Short mmCIF file of C-alpha atoms and ligand atoms in Angstrom, two decimals:
data_model
loop_
_atom_site.label_atom_id
_atom_site.label_comp_id
_atom_site.label_asym_id
_atom_site.label_seq_id
_atom_site.Cartn_x
_atom_site.Cartn_y
_atom_site.Cartn_z
CA MET H 1 131.63 119.64 64.96
CA PRO H 2 128.61 122.79 64.90
CA HIS H 3 126.54 122.49 62.41
CA ASP H 4 124.19 125.45 61.90
CA GLU H 5 121.09 123.59 60.38
CA PRO H 6 121.82 119.50 61.33
CA ASP H 7 118.87 118.40 60.93
CA ALA H 8 117.96 120.07 57.44
CA HIS H 9 117.31 118.43 54.41
CA PHE H 10 120.44 118.20 52.07
CA GLU H 11 119.62 121.04 49.83
CA THR H 12 119.51 123.35 52.68
CA ARG H 13 122.15 122.19 54.49
CA ALA H 14 124.10 122.63 51.11
CA ILE H 15 123.65 126.31 51.05
CA HIS H 16 123.55 127.46 54.99
CA VAL H 17 125.96 124.99 56.82
CA GLY H 18 128.72 126.62 58.01
CA GLN H 19 127.69 129.80 55.97
CA ALA H 20 126.25 131.91 58.56
CA ALA H 21 126.04 135.52 57.52
CA ASP H 22 129.28 137.22 58.38
CA SER H 23 128.98 138.49 61.75
CA ALA H 24 131.52 141.34 61.31
CA THR H 25 129.51 142.71 58.32
CA GLY H 26 126.45 140.69 57.55
CA ALA H 27 127.48 139.53 54.29
CA VAL H 28 125.27 136.88 53.25
CA ILE H 29 128.12 134.94 51.44
CA THR H 30 130.82 133.67 53.15
CA PRO H 31 133.67 136.00 52.77
CA ILE H 32 137.20 135.04 50.96
CA TYR H 33 139.89 135.66 53.59
CA GLN H 34 142.85 136.47 51.92
CA THR H 35 145.28 136.57 54.52
CA SER H 36 148.20 134.39 55.79
CA THR H 37 148.75 135.48 59.25
CA TYR H 38 145.92 136.70 62.20
CA VAL H 39 147.17 139.19 64.71
CA GLN H 40 147.14 138.23 68.20
CA GLU H 41 146.53 140.35 71.12
CA ALA H 42 149.31 138.57 73.05
CA VAL H 43 151.05 136.00 72.95
CA GLY H 44 148.99 132.50 72.13
CA VAL H 45 145.58 135.11 72.60
CA HIS H 46 143.43 135.22 69.42
CA LYS H 47 140.33 134.32 67.69
CA GLY H 48 141.00 130.86 66.94
CA TYR H 49 143.04 131.57 63.68
CA GLU H 50 146.87 131.39 63.69
CA TYR H 51 148.25 130.78 60.23
CA SER H 52 146.50 130.05 57.06
CA ARG H 53 148.21 127.02 56.59
CA THR H 54 146.75 125.72 59.72
CA ASP H 55 143.61 126.89 59.74
CA ASN H 56 140.95 129.82 57.70
CA PRO H 57 137.90 130.63 57.90
CA THR H 58 136.60 130.11 54.34
CA ARG H 59 138.02 126.42 54.83
CA THR H 60 136.77 126.11 57.70
CA ALA H 61 133.42 126.78 55.88
CA LEU H 62 134.08 124.64 53.61
CA GLN H 63 135.39 121.55 55.51
CA THR H 64 131.83 122.22 57.57
CA ALA H 65 129.49 122.35 54.68
CA LEU H 66 131.44 118.85 53.62
CA ALA H 67 130.96 117.08 57.09
CA SER H 68 126.82 117.82 57.13
CA LEU H 69 126.86 117.13 53.68
CA GLU H 70 128.89 113.38 53.84
CA GLU H 71 127.03 113.04 56.93
CA GLY H 72 130.45 113.12 59.08
CA ALA H 73 131.74 114.61 62.18
CA TRP H 74 134.53 116.08 60.71
CA ALA H 75 135.57 116.83 56.98
CA LEU H 76 139.34 118.25 56.14
CA SER H 77 139.73 120.06 52.78
CA TYR H 78 143.36 120.01 50.63
CA ALA H 79 144.90 121.65 47.65
CA SER H 80 143.69 118.72 45.11
CA GLY H 81 142.23 115.18 45.37
CA LEU H 82 145.42 113.39 45.39
CA ALA H 83 146.73 115.72 48.24
CA ALA H 84 143.88 114.83 50.25
CA SER H 85 144.77 111.32 49.24
CA GLN H 86 148.78 111.31 49.93
CA ASN H 87 147.62 112.67 53.36
CA LEU H 88 145.91 110.02 54.13
CA THR H 89 148.84 107.57 53.27
CA TYR H 90 150.35 109.36 56.23
CA LEU H 91 148.49 107.27 58.70
CA LEU H 92 150.41 104.07 57.21
CA CYS H 93 154.09 102.95 58.30
CA PRO H 94 156.89 100.73 56.75
CA GLY H 95 155.53 97.10 55.85
CA ASP H 96 151.97 98.08 56.05
CA HIS H 97 149.58 96.92 52.59
CA VAL H 98 147.51 99.10 50.89
CA LEU H 99 144.46 97.04 49.09
CA LEU H 100 143.06 99.26 46.10
CA SER H 101 140.62 98.66 43.15
CA ASP H 102 141.47 97.20 40.29
CA ASP H 103 139.64 100.00 38.62
CA ALA H 104 140.70 103.49 39.89
CA TYR H 105 141.76 106.74 38.64
CA GLY H 106 144.87 106.15 37.03
CA GLY H 107 146.78 108.56 39.81
CA THR H 108 145.69 107.09 42.65
CA TYR H 109 147.28 103.61 41.57
CA ARG H 110 150.36 106.04 40.26
CA LEU H 111 150.52 108.02 43.73
CA ILE H 112 150.02 103.82 45.61
CA ALA H 113 152.69 102.46 43.11
CA LYS H 114 154.83 104.88 42.56
CA VAL H 115 155.65 107.26 45.37
CA VAL H 116 153.92 105.36 48.52
CA ALA H 117 155.97 102.21 47.60
CA ASN H 118 159.00 104.03 47.97
CA TYR H 119 158.17 104.08 51.67
CA GLY H 120 158.11 100.33 51.72
CA ILE H 121 154.41 100.55 51.91
CA GLY H 122 152.64 97.18 50.14
CA PHE H 123 149.93 97.19 47.55
CA SER H 124 147.74 94.55 45.53
CA LEU H 125 145.04 95.27 43.20
CA VAL H 126 141.52 93.37 43.45
CA ASP H 127 138.41 93.01 41.91
CA MET H 128 136.59 94.77 44.61
CA THR H 129 133.17 93.88 43.27
CA ASP H 130 133.92 90.34 44.47
CA LEU H 131 133.32 90.05 48.48
CA ASP H 132 135.32 86.70 48.55
CA ALA H 133 138.40 88.00 46.44
CA VAL H 134 138.52 90.92 48.87
CA ARG H 135 138.82 88.39 51.83
CA ALA H 136 141.29 86.25 49.73
CA ALA H 137 143.51 89.56 49.23
CA LEU H 138 143.31 90.69 52.55
CA ARG H 139 146.73 90.45 54.41
CA PRO H 140 147.50 90.58 58.25
CA GLU H 141 149.70 93.69 57.30
CA THR H 142 146.73 95.70 55.34
CA ARG H 143 145.84 98.15 56.73
CA LEU H 144 143.91 100.34 54.05
CA VAL H 145 141.30 99.57 51.52
CA TRP H 146 140.89 101.52 49.24
CA ALA H 147 137.68 101.55 46.93
CA GLU H 148 136.04 103.68 44.34
CA THR H 149 132.48 103.34 43.60
CA PRO H 150 131.38 104.24 41.09
CA THR H 151 134.84 103.13 39.70
CA ASN H 152 136.97 105.05 37.30
CA PRO H 153 136.39 104.21 34.08
CA TYR H 154 134.71 101.31 34.06
CA LEU H 155 131.66 102.15 36.24
CA LYS H 156 132.11 99.39 38.18
CA ILE H 157 129.72 99.33 41.30
CA VAL H 158 131.63 98.37 45.13
CA ASP H 159 129.00 96.92 47.68
CA ILE H 160 129.96 99.39 50.62
CA ALA H 161 128.57 97.62 53.24
CA GLY H 162 129.56 94.36 52.02
CA VAL H 163 133.28 95.30 51.80
CA ALA H 164 132.79 96.75 55.23
CA SER H 165 131.45 93.29 56.81
CA VAL H 166 134.39 91.59 55.16
CA LEU H 167 137.02 93.66 57.31
CA GLN H 168 135.05 93.54 60.34
CA GLY H 169 137.39 92.58 63.10
CA HIS H 170 140.51 92.66 60.59
CA GLY H 171 141.83 96.06 61.68
CA ALA H 172 141.92 97.37 58.56
CA ARG H 173 140.14 100.66 57.91
CA MET H 174 138.26 101.54 54.13
CA VAL H 175 138.13 104.44 52.24
CA VAL H 176 135.54 105.18 49.42
CA ASP H 177 136.65 107.36 47.31
CA ASN H 178 133.19 109.35 46.43
CA THR H 179 134.17 111.70 43.74
CA PHE H 180 131.97 110.03 41.13
CA ALA H 181 128.54 109.57 43.51
CA SER H 182 129.02 113.25 44.77
CA PRO H 183 127.38 112.94 48.49
CA TYR H 184 124.05 113.68 46.71
CA CYS H 185 123.91 110.23 45.39
CA GLN H 186 125.39 108.07 48.20
CA HIS H 187 126.92 108.19 52.22
CA PRO H 188 129.50 105.58 52.04
CA LEU H 189 129.92 106.49 56.32
CA ALA H 190 126.30 105.14 56.63
CA LEU H 191 127.68 102.40 55.07
CA GLY H 192 130.30 101.38 57.05
CA ALA H 193 133.14 103.52 55.15
CA ASP H 194 135.96 104.53 57.68
CA PHE H 195 136.94 107.82 55.36
CA VAL H 196 135.24 109.55 52.38
CA LEU H 197 137.73 111.08 50.04
CA HIS H 198 136.27 113.04 47.25
CA SER H 199 138.44 114.88 44.53
CA THR H 200 136.22 118.40 45.22
CA THR H 201 137.52 119.05 41.66
CA LYS H 202 134.96 117.40 39.84
CA TYR H 203 131.02 117.21 40.82
CA LEU H 204 131.51 118.94 44.47
CA GLY H 205 133.11 122.42 42.96
CA GLY H 206 130.94 121.93 39.58
CA HIS H 207 131.96 123.93 37.23
CA SER H 208 135.31 123.20 36.27
CA ASP H 209 137.00 126.55 37.63
CA VAL H 210 138.74 124.91 40.65
CA VAL H 211 141.14 121.72 42.19
CA GLY H 212 140.51 120.41 45.41
CA GLY H 213 139.93 117.46 47.71
CA ALA H 214 138.86 116.42 50.71
CA LEU H 215 138.69 113.69 53.74
CA ILE H 216 135.58 113.58 55.77
CA GLY H 217 135.09 110.68 58.86
CA ASN H 218 133.69 109.90 62.24
CA ASP H 219 136.45 108.74 64.49
CA GLU H 220 137.82 112.03 66.35
CA SER H 221 141.02 110.38 67.30
CA VAL H 222 141.79 109.83 63.68
CA TYR H 223 140.88 113.48 62.81
CA GLU H 224 143.57 114.65 65.30
CA THR H 225 146.48 112.87 63.18
CA LEU H 226 145.11 113.74 60.18
CA LYS H 227 144.57 117.01 61.20
CA PHE H 228 148.08 117.39 62.57
CA HIS H 229 149.48 116.10 59.16
CA GLN H 230 147.22 118.78 57.03
CA ASN H 231 148.77 121.37 58.72
CA ALA H 232 152.36 119.41 58.81
CA ALA H 233 152.58 118.18 54.97
CA GLY H 234 151.20 121.75 53.84
CA ALA H 235 149.03 120.94 50.90
CA VAL H 236 145.95 122.81 51.83
CA PRO H 237 143.67 124.80 49.56
CA GLY H 238 143.70 128.52 49.11
CA PRO H 239 140.71 130.63 50.45
CA MET H 240 139.85 131.51 47.18
CA ASP H 241 139.54 127.66 45.64
CA CYS H 242 137.49 126.71 49.23
CA TRP H 243 135.35 129.93 47.98
CA LEU H 244 134.44 128.18 44.69
CA THR H 245 133.99 124.96 45.63
CA LEU H 246 131.49 126.18 48.16
CA ARG H 247 129.43 128.32 45.67
CA GLY H 248 129.67 124.75 43.55
CA ILE H 249 128.21 122.59 46.34
CA LYS H 250 125.37 125.38 46.97
CA THR H 251 123.78 124.10 43.86
CA LEU H 252 125.30 120.55 43.75
CA ALA H 253 121.39 118.82 44.52
CA VAL H 254 119.90 120.38 41.46
CA ARG H 255 123.00 119.58 39.13
CA MET H 256 123.06 116.03 40.38
CA GLU H 257 119.59 115.38 39.34
CA ARG H 258 119.94 116.86 35.42
CA HIS H 259 123.76 114.84 35.06
CA SER H 260 121.71 111.57 36.53
CA ALA H 261 118.64 112.14 34.11
CA ASN H 262 120.90 113.09 31.01
CA ALA H 263 123.35 110.24 31.99
CA GLN H 264 120.60 108.15 32.28
CA ALA H 265 119.26 109.05 28.94
CA VAL H 266 122.82 109.05 26.99
CA ALA H 267 123.60 105.41 28.24
CA GLU H 268 119.88 103.92 26.73
CA PHE H 269 120.94 105.72 23.44
CA LEU H 270 124.32 104.50 23.45
CA LEU H 271 122.97 100.89 24.01
CA SER H 272 121.37 101.22 20.72
CA ASN H 273 124.16 102.51 18.33
CA PRO H 274 125.27 100.46 16.14
CA ALA H 275 128.90 101.70 16.56
CA VAL H 276 128.73 101.12 20.09
CA GLU H 277 130.03 97.76 21.58
CA ARG H 278 129.35 97.83 25.42
CA VAL H 279 127.93 100.68 27.76
CA PHE H 280 129.24 101.27 31.39
CA TYR H 281 126.50 102.85 33.54
CA PRO H 282 124.99 101.86 36.77
CA GLY H 283 121.68 103.00 35.86
CA LEU H 284 121.38 100.57 32.88
CA GLU H 285 119.27 97.10 34.54
CA SER H 286 121.99 95.46 32.35
CA HIS H 287 124.54 96.84 34.14
CA ALA H 288 126.44 94.01 36.57
CA GLY H 289 126.21 96.10 39.53
CA HIS H 290 123.04 97.44 39.00
CA GLU H 291 121.19 96.00 42.14
CA VAL H 292 123.59 97.35 44.59
CA ALA H 293 123.45 100.66 42.74
CA ALA H 294 119.86 100.78 43.44
CA ARG H 295 120.31 99.89 47.13
CA GLN H 296 123.41 102.04 47.96
CA MET H 297 122.43 105.43 45.30
CA PRO H 298 119.64 106.71 46.59
CA GLY H 299 120.06 110.20 45.12
CA GLY H 300 120.79 108.64 41.54
CA TYR H 301 123.41 107.35 39.73
CA SER H 302 125.33 110.46 38.60
CA GLY H 303 126.78 111.54 35.39
CA MET H 304 129.60 109.34 34.25
CA VAL H 305 129.00 106.97 31.55
CA SER H 306 131.98 104.66 29.53
CA PHE H 307 131.47 103.03 26.41
CA THR H 308 133.70 100.59 24.20
CA VAL H 309 133.29 101.04 20.28
CA LYS H 310 133.68 98.53 17.49
CA GLY H 311 137.22 99.79 15.77
CA GLY H 312 139.11 99.95 18.51
CA TYR H 313 141.51 102.66 19.15
CA GLU H 314 141.08 104.53 15.58
CA ALA H 315 137.49 104.37 16.15
CA ALA H 316 137.36 105.65 19.73
CA ALA H 317 140.16 108.30 18.69
CA ARG H 318 137.97 109.40 15.94
CA ILE H 319 135.02 109.89 18.22
CA VAL H 320 136.83 111.88 21.21
CA SER H 321 137.49 114.42 18.40
CA SER H 322 134.42 114.61 16.41
CA THR H 323 132.39 115.59 19.17
CA ARG H 324 131.54 119.60 19.00
CA LEU H 325 129.73 119.64 22.82
CA PHE H 326 131.49 117.10 24.54
CA GLN H 327 134.71 118.82 24.73
CA LEU H 328 137.81 116.64 24.42
CA ALA H 329 139.34 116.75 28.22
CA GLU H 330 140.20 114.81 31.46
CA SER H 331 138.12 115.89 34.69
CA LEU H 332 134.70 115.40 34.67
CA GLY H 333 131.59 116.72 36.79
CA GLY H 334 131.41 120.13 35.88
CA VAL H 335 128.25 121.57 34.31
CA GLU H 336 129.53 121.36 30.81
CA SER H 337 130.05 117.77 28.85
CA LEU H 338 133.66 116.11 28.62
CA ILE H 339 134.81 113.29 26.33
CA GLU H 340 137.96 111.52 26.73
CA HIS H 341 139.84 108.21 26.04
CA PRO H 342 141.22 106.99 29.23
CA GLY H 343 144.00 104.59 27.66
CA LYS H 344 145.75 107.96 26.48
CA MET H 345 144.71 110.54 29.08
CA THR H 346 143.67 109.74 32.54
CA HIS H 347 144.67 106.33 32.90
CA ALA H 348 148.18 106.31 30.75
CA SER H 349 149.63 105.80 34.05
CA VAL H 350 148.47 102.49 34.31
CA ALA H 351 149.90 100.74 31.16
CA GLY H 352 151.71 97.80 31.45
CA THR H 353 150.60 97.03 35.29
CA GLY H 354 147.75 94.33 34.51
CA ALA H 355 145.00 97.26 34.84
CA GLU H 356 145.24 99.19 31.90
CA VAL H 357 141.89 100.00 29.91
CA GLU H 358 141.01 99.04 26.43
CA ASP H 359 141.84 100.87 24.06
CA SER H 360 138.39 100.88 22.37
CA LEU H 361 137.04 102.32 25.68
CA VAL H 362 135.42 105.80 25.86
CA ARG H 363 134.45 108.00 28.75
CA LEU H 364 131.68 110.71 29.15
CA SER H 365 131.30 113.21 31.76
CA VAL H 366 127.28 114.11 31.11
CA GLY H 367 126.67 117.70 31.55
CA ILE H 368 123.48 119.46 32.21
CA GLU H 369 122.92 121.41 28.91
CA HIS H 370 120.00 120.15 27.02
CA ILE H 371 119.65 116.31 26.53
CA ASP H 372 118.22 116.85 22.98
CA ASP H 373 121.62 118.57 21.93
CA LEU H 374 123.83 116.53 23.48
CA LEU H 375 121.96 113.04 21.88
CA ALA H 376 122.54 115.01 18.69
CA ASP H 377 126.06 115.77 19.03
CA LEU H 378 126.95 111.97 19.89
CA GLU H 379 124.94 110.75 17.20
CA GLN H 380 126.79 113.01 14.39
CA ALA H 381 130.17 111.58 16.05
CA LEU H 382 129.19 107.98 16.05
CA ALA H 383 127.99 108.48 12.02
CA ALA H 384 131.60 109.28 11.60
CA VAL H 385 132.93 106.10 12.78
CA GLN H 386 130.28 104.39 10.76
CA ALA H 387 130.21 105.99 7.59
CA PRO H 388 133.58 103.92 6.26
CA ALA H 389 131.83 100.78 7.15
CA LEU H 390 128.68 101.90 5.67
CA ALA H 391 130.93 103.20 2.42
CA GLY H 392 132.26 99.53 2.72
CA ARG H 393 128.97 98.21 2.52
CA ALA H 394 127.49 99.87 -0.71
CA SER H 395 130.47 99.37 -2.37
CA ARG H 396 130.21 95.59 -1.57
CA HIS H 397 126.79 95.56 -2.40
CA GLY H 398 126.99 97.98 -5.61
O1 P1T T 1 142.75 115.59 40.31
P1 P1T T 1 142.58 115.81 41.77
O2 P1T T 1 141.89 116.72 42.16
O3 P1T T 1 143.69 115.53 42.51
O4 P1T T 1 141.87 114.19 42.30
C1 P1T T 1 141.98 113.33 41.78
C2 P1T T 1 141.14 111.75 41.71
C3 P1T T 1 140.50 111.24 42.70
N1 P1T T 1 139.71 110.41 42.61
C4 P1T T 1 139.17 110.12 41.45
C5 P1T T 1 137.85 108.76 41.12
C6 P1T T 1 139.52 111.07 40.56
O5 P1T T 1 138.67 110.75 39.05
C7 P1T T 1 140.28 111.80 40.59
C8 P1T T 1 141.00 112.71 39.22
N2 P1T T 1 140.55 112.24 38.04
C9 P1T T 1 140.45 112.88 36.79
C10 P1T T 1 141.09 114.15 36.62
C11 P1T T 1 139.70 112.22 35.59
O6 P1T T 1 139.52 113.08 34.51
O7 P1T T 1 139.57 110.98 36.08
#
């Protein structure tokens, strides 16, 4: 797959690879090829494009950039992260088994458990931070091991190279959902993963204005199969969505630096707040996965922070509706800070499965606003749940 600047640094490739000036007009920015079809000079004689479900030049530019940033041989783009996930499951046959991380995006669990399972494909959940547990959970028919790292929403760290070595000789492929880290922070293919999956809706797009997904890999024979399915099943992104994602990618490096710095400061602030019970952020030395994260995330620990609060659901619900800058919304990875309650929002679909999240859990997508404003907002929201306790203490002593 041709790369315009294959040896350049990440920041340079994000701006240039796949995005050379338009040969027809000299336009510096890749055009939005808003067309469904392409003229053929004679039957089968064309300039490489026949129909936009199959291929579109704006999508080609995005795919070329994504392959470069993940250091893969190829990338395929989809209409959403879940469309990319579904396309990957087309590699499976009835009787096959998927081993899925016990902490994962609720929609990924829902896809495997409520859609893919209907086609005779089994699955089980495992704590993927425990390599012995992964080894024990593998079955002869396991064909896909599905990891997220950091996981959504508990920010657990899976040792990608460790899981890859457990899989050696087994015949199961490993996909790493790299949505939370982005390719700026971590490169799963270099650590032994077979596929990288992205919800490009998040850090890659970066501005909460587009939904998309991608698969990236190195194995050319699987590429042909997946590319066939991308076209045959048809969940492709439109040219405008590809263009928005490409525009986001150009600033990924600078955004991720600020996301990580702000999230580290937020996590440290939360650690010392009396309303907070536990803080989950891989950049904290106290995090169970910190050592592995320090090794496999050379670009930083990204911008996601979760925490549990004292006072259970009531306190958590009060906090998520008391912040002013952190807006209460699903999704993540945009320049603006978001707050949500995973148990009732992004992970509602895992209720009753044994993999549910705690009611007292709050998740933050820390944006790139000024850190002092973010900390002040959290401080006033957390004070809202401490106030009754303090008032109670005052009256007890008063
Ligand atoms: O929303 P979509 O683009 O289809 O991506 C699905 C997806 C896949 N993988 C991970 C790790 C994700 O977090 C998501 C989507 N997640 C949210 C919407 C969320 O708020 O967690």
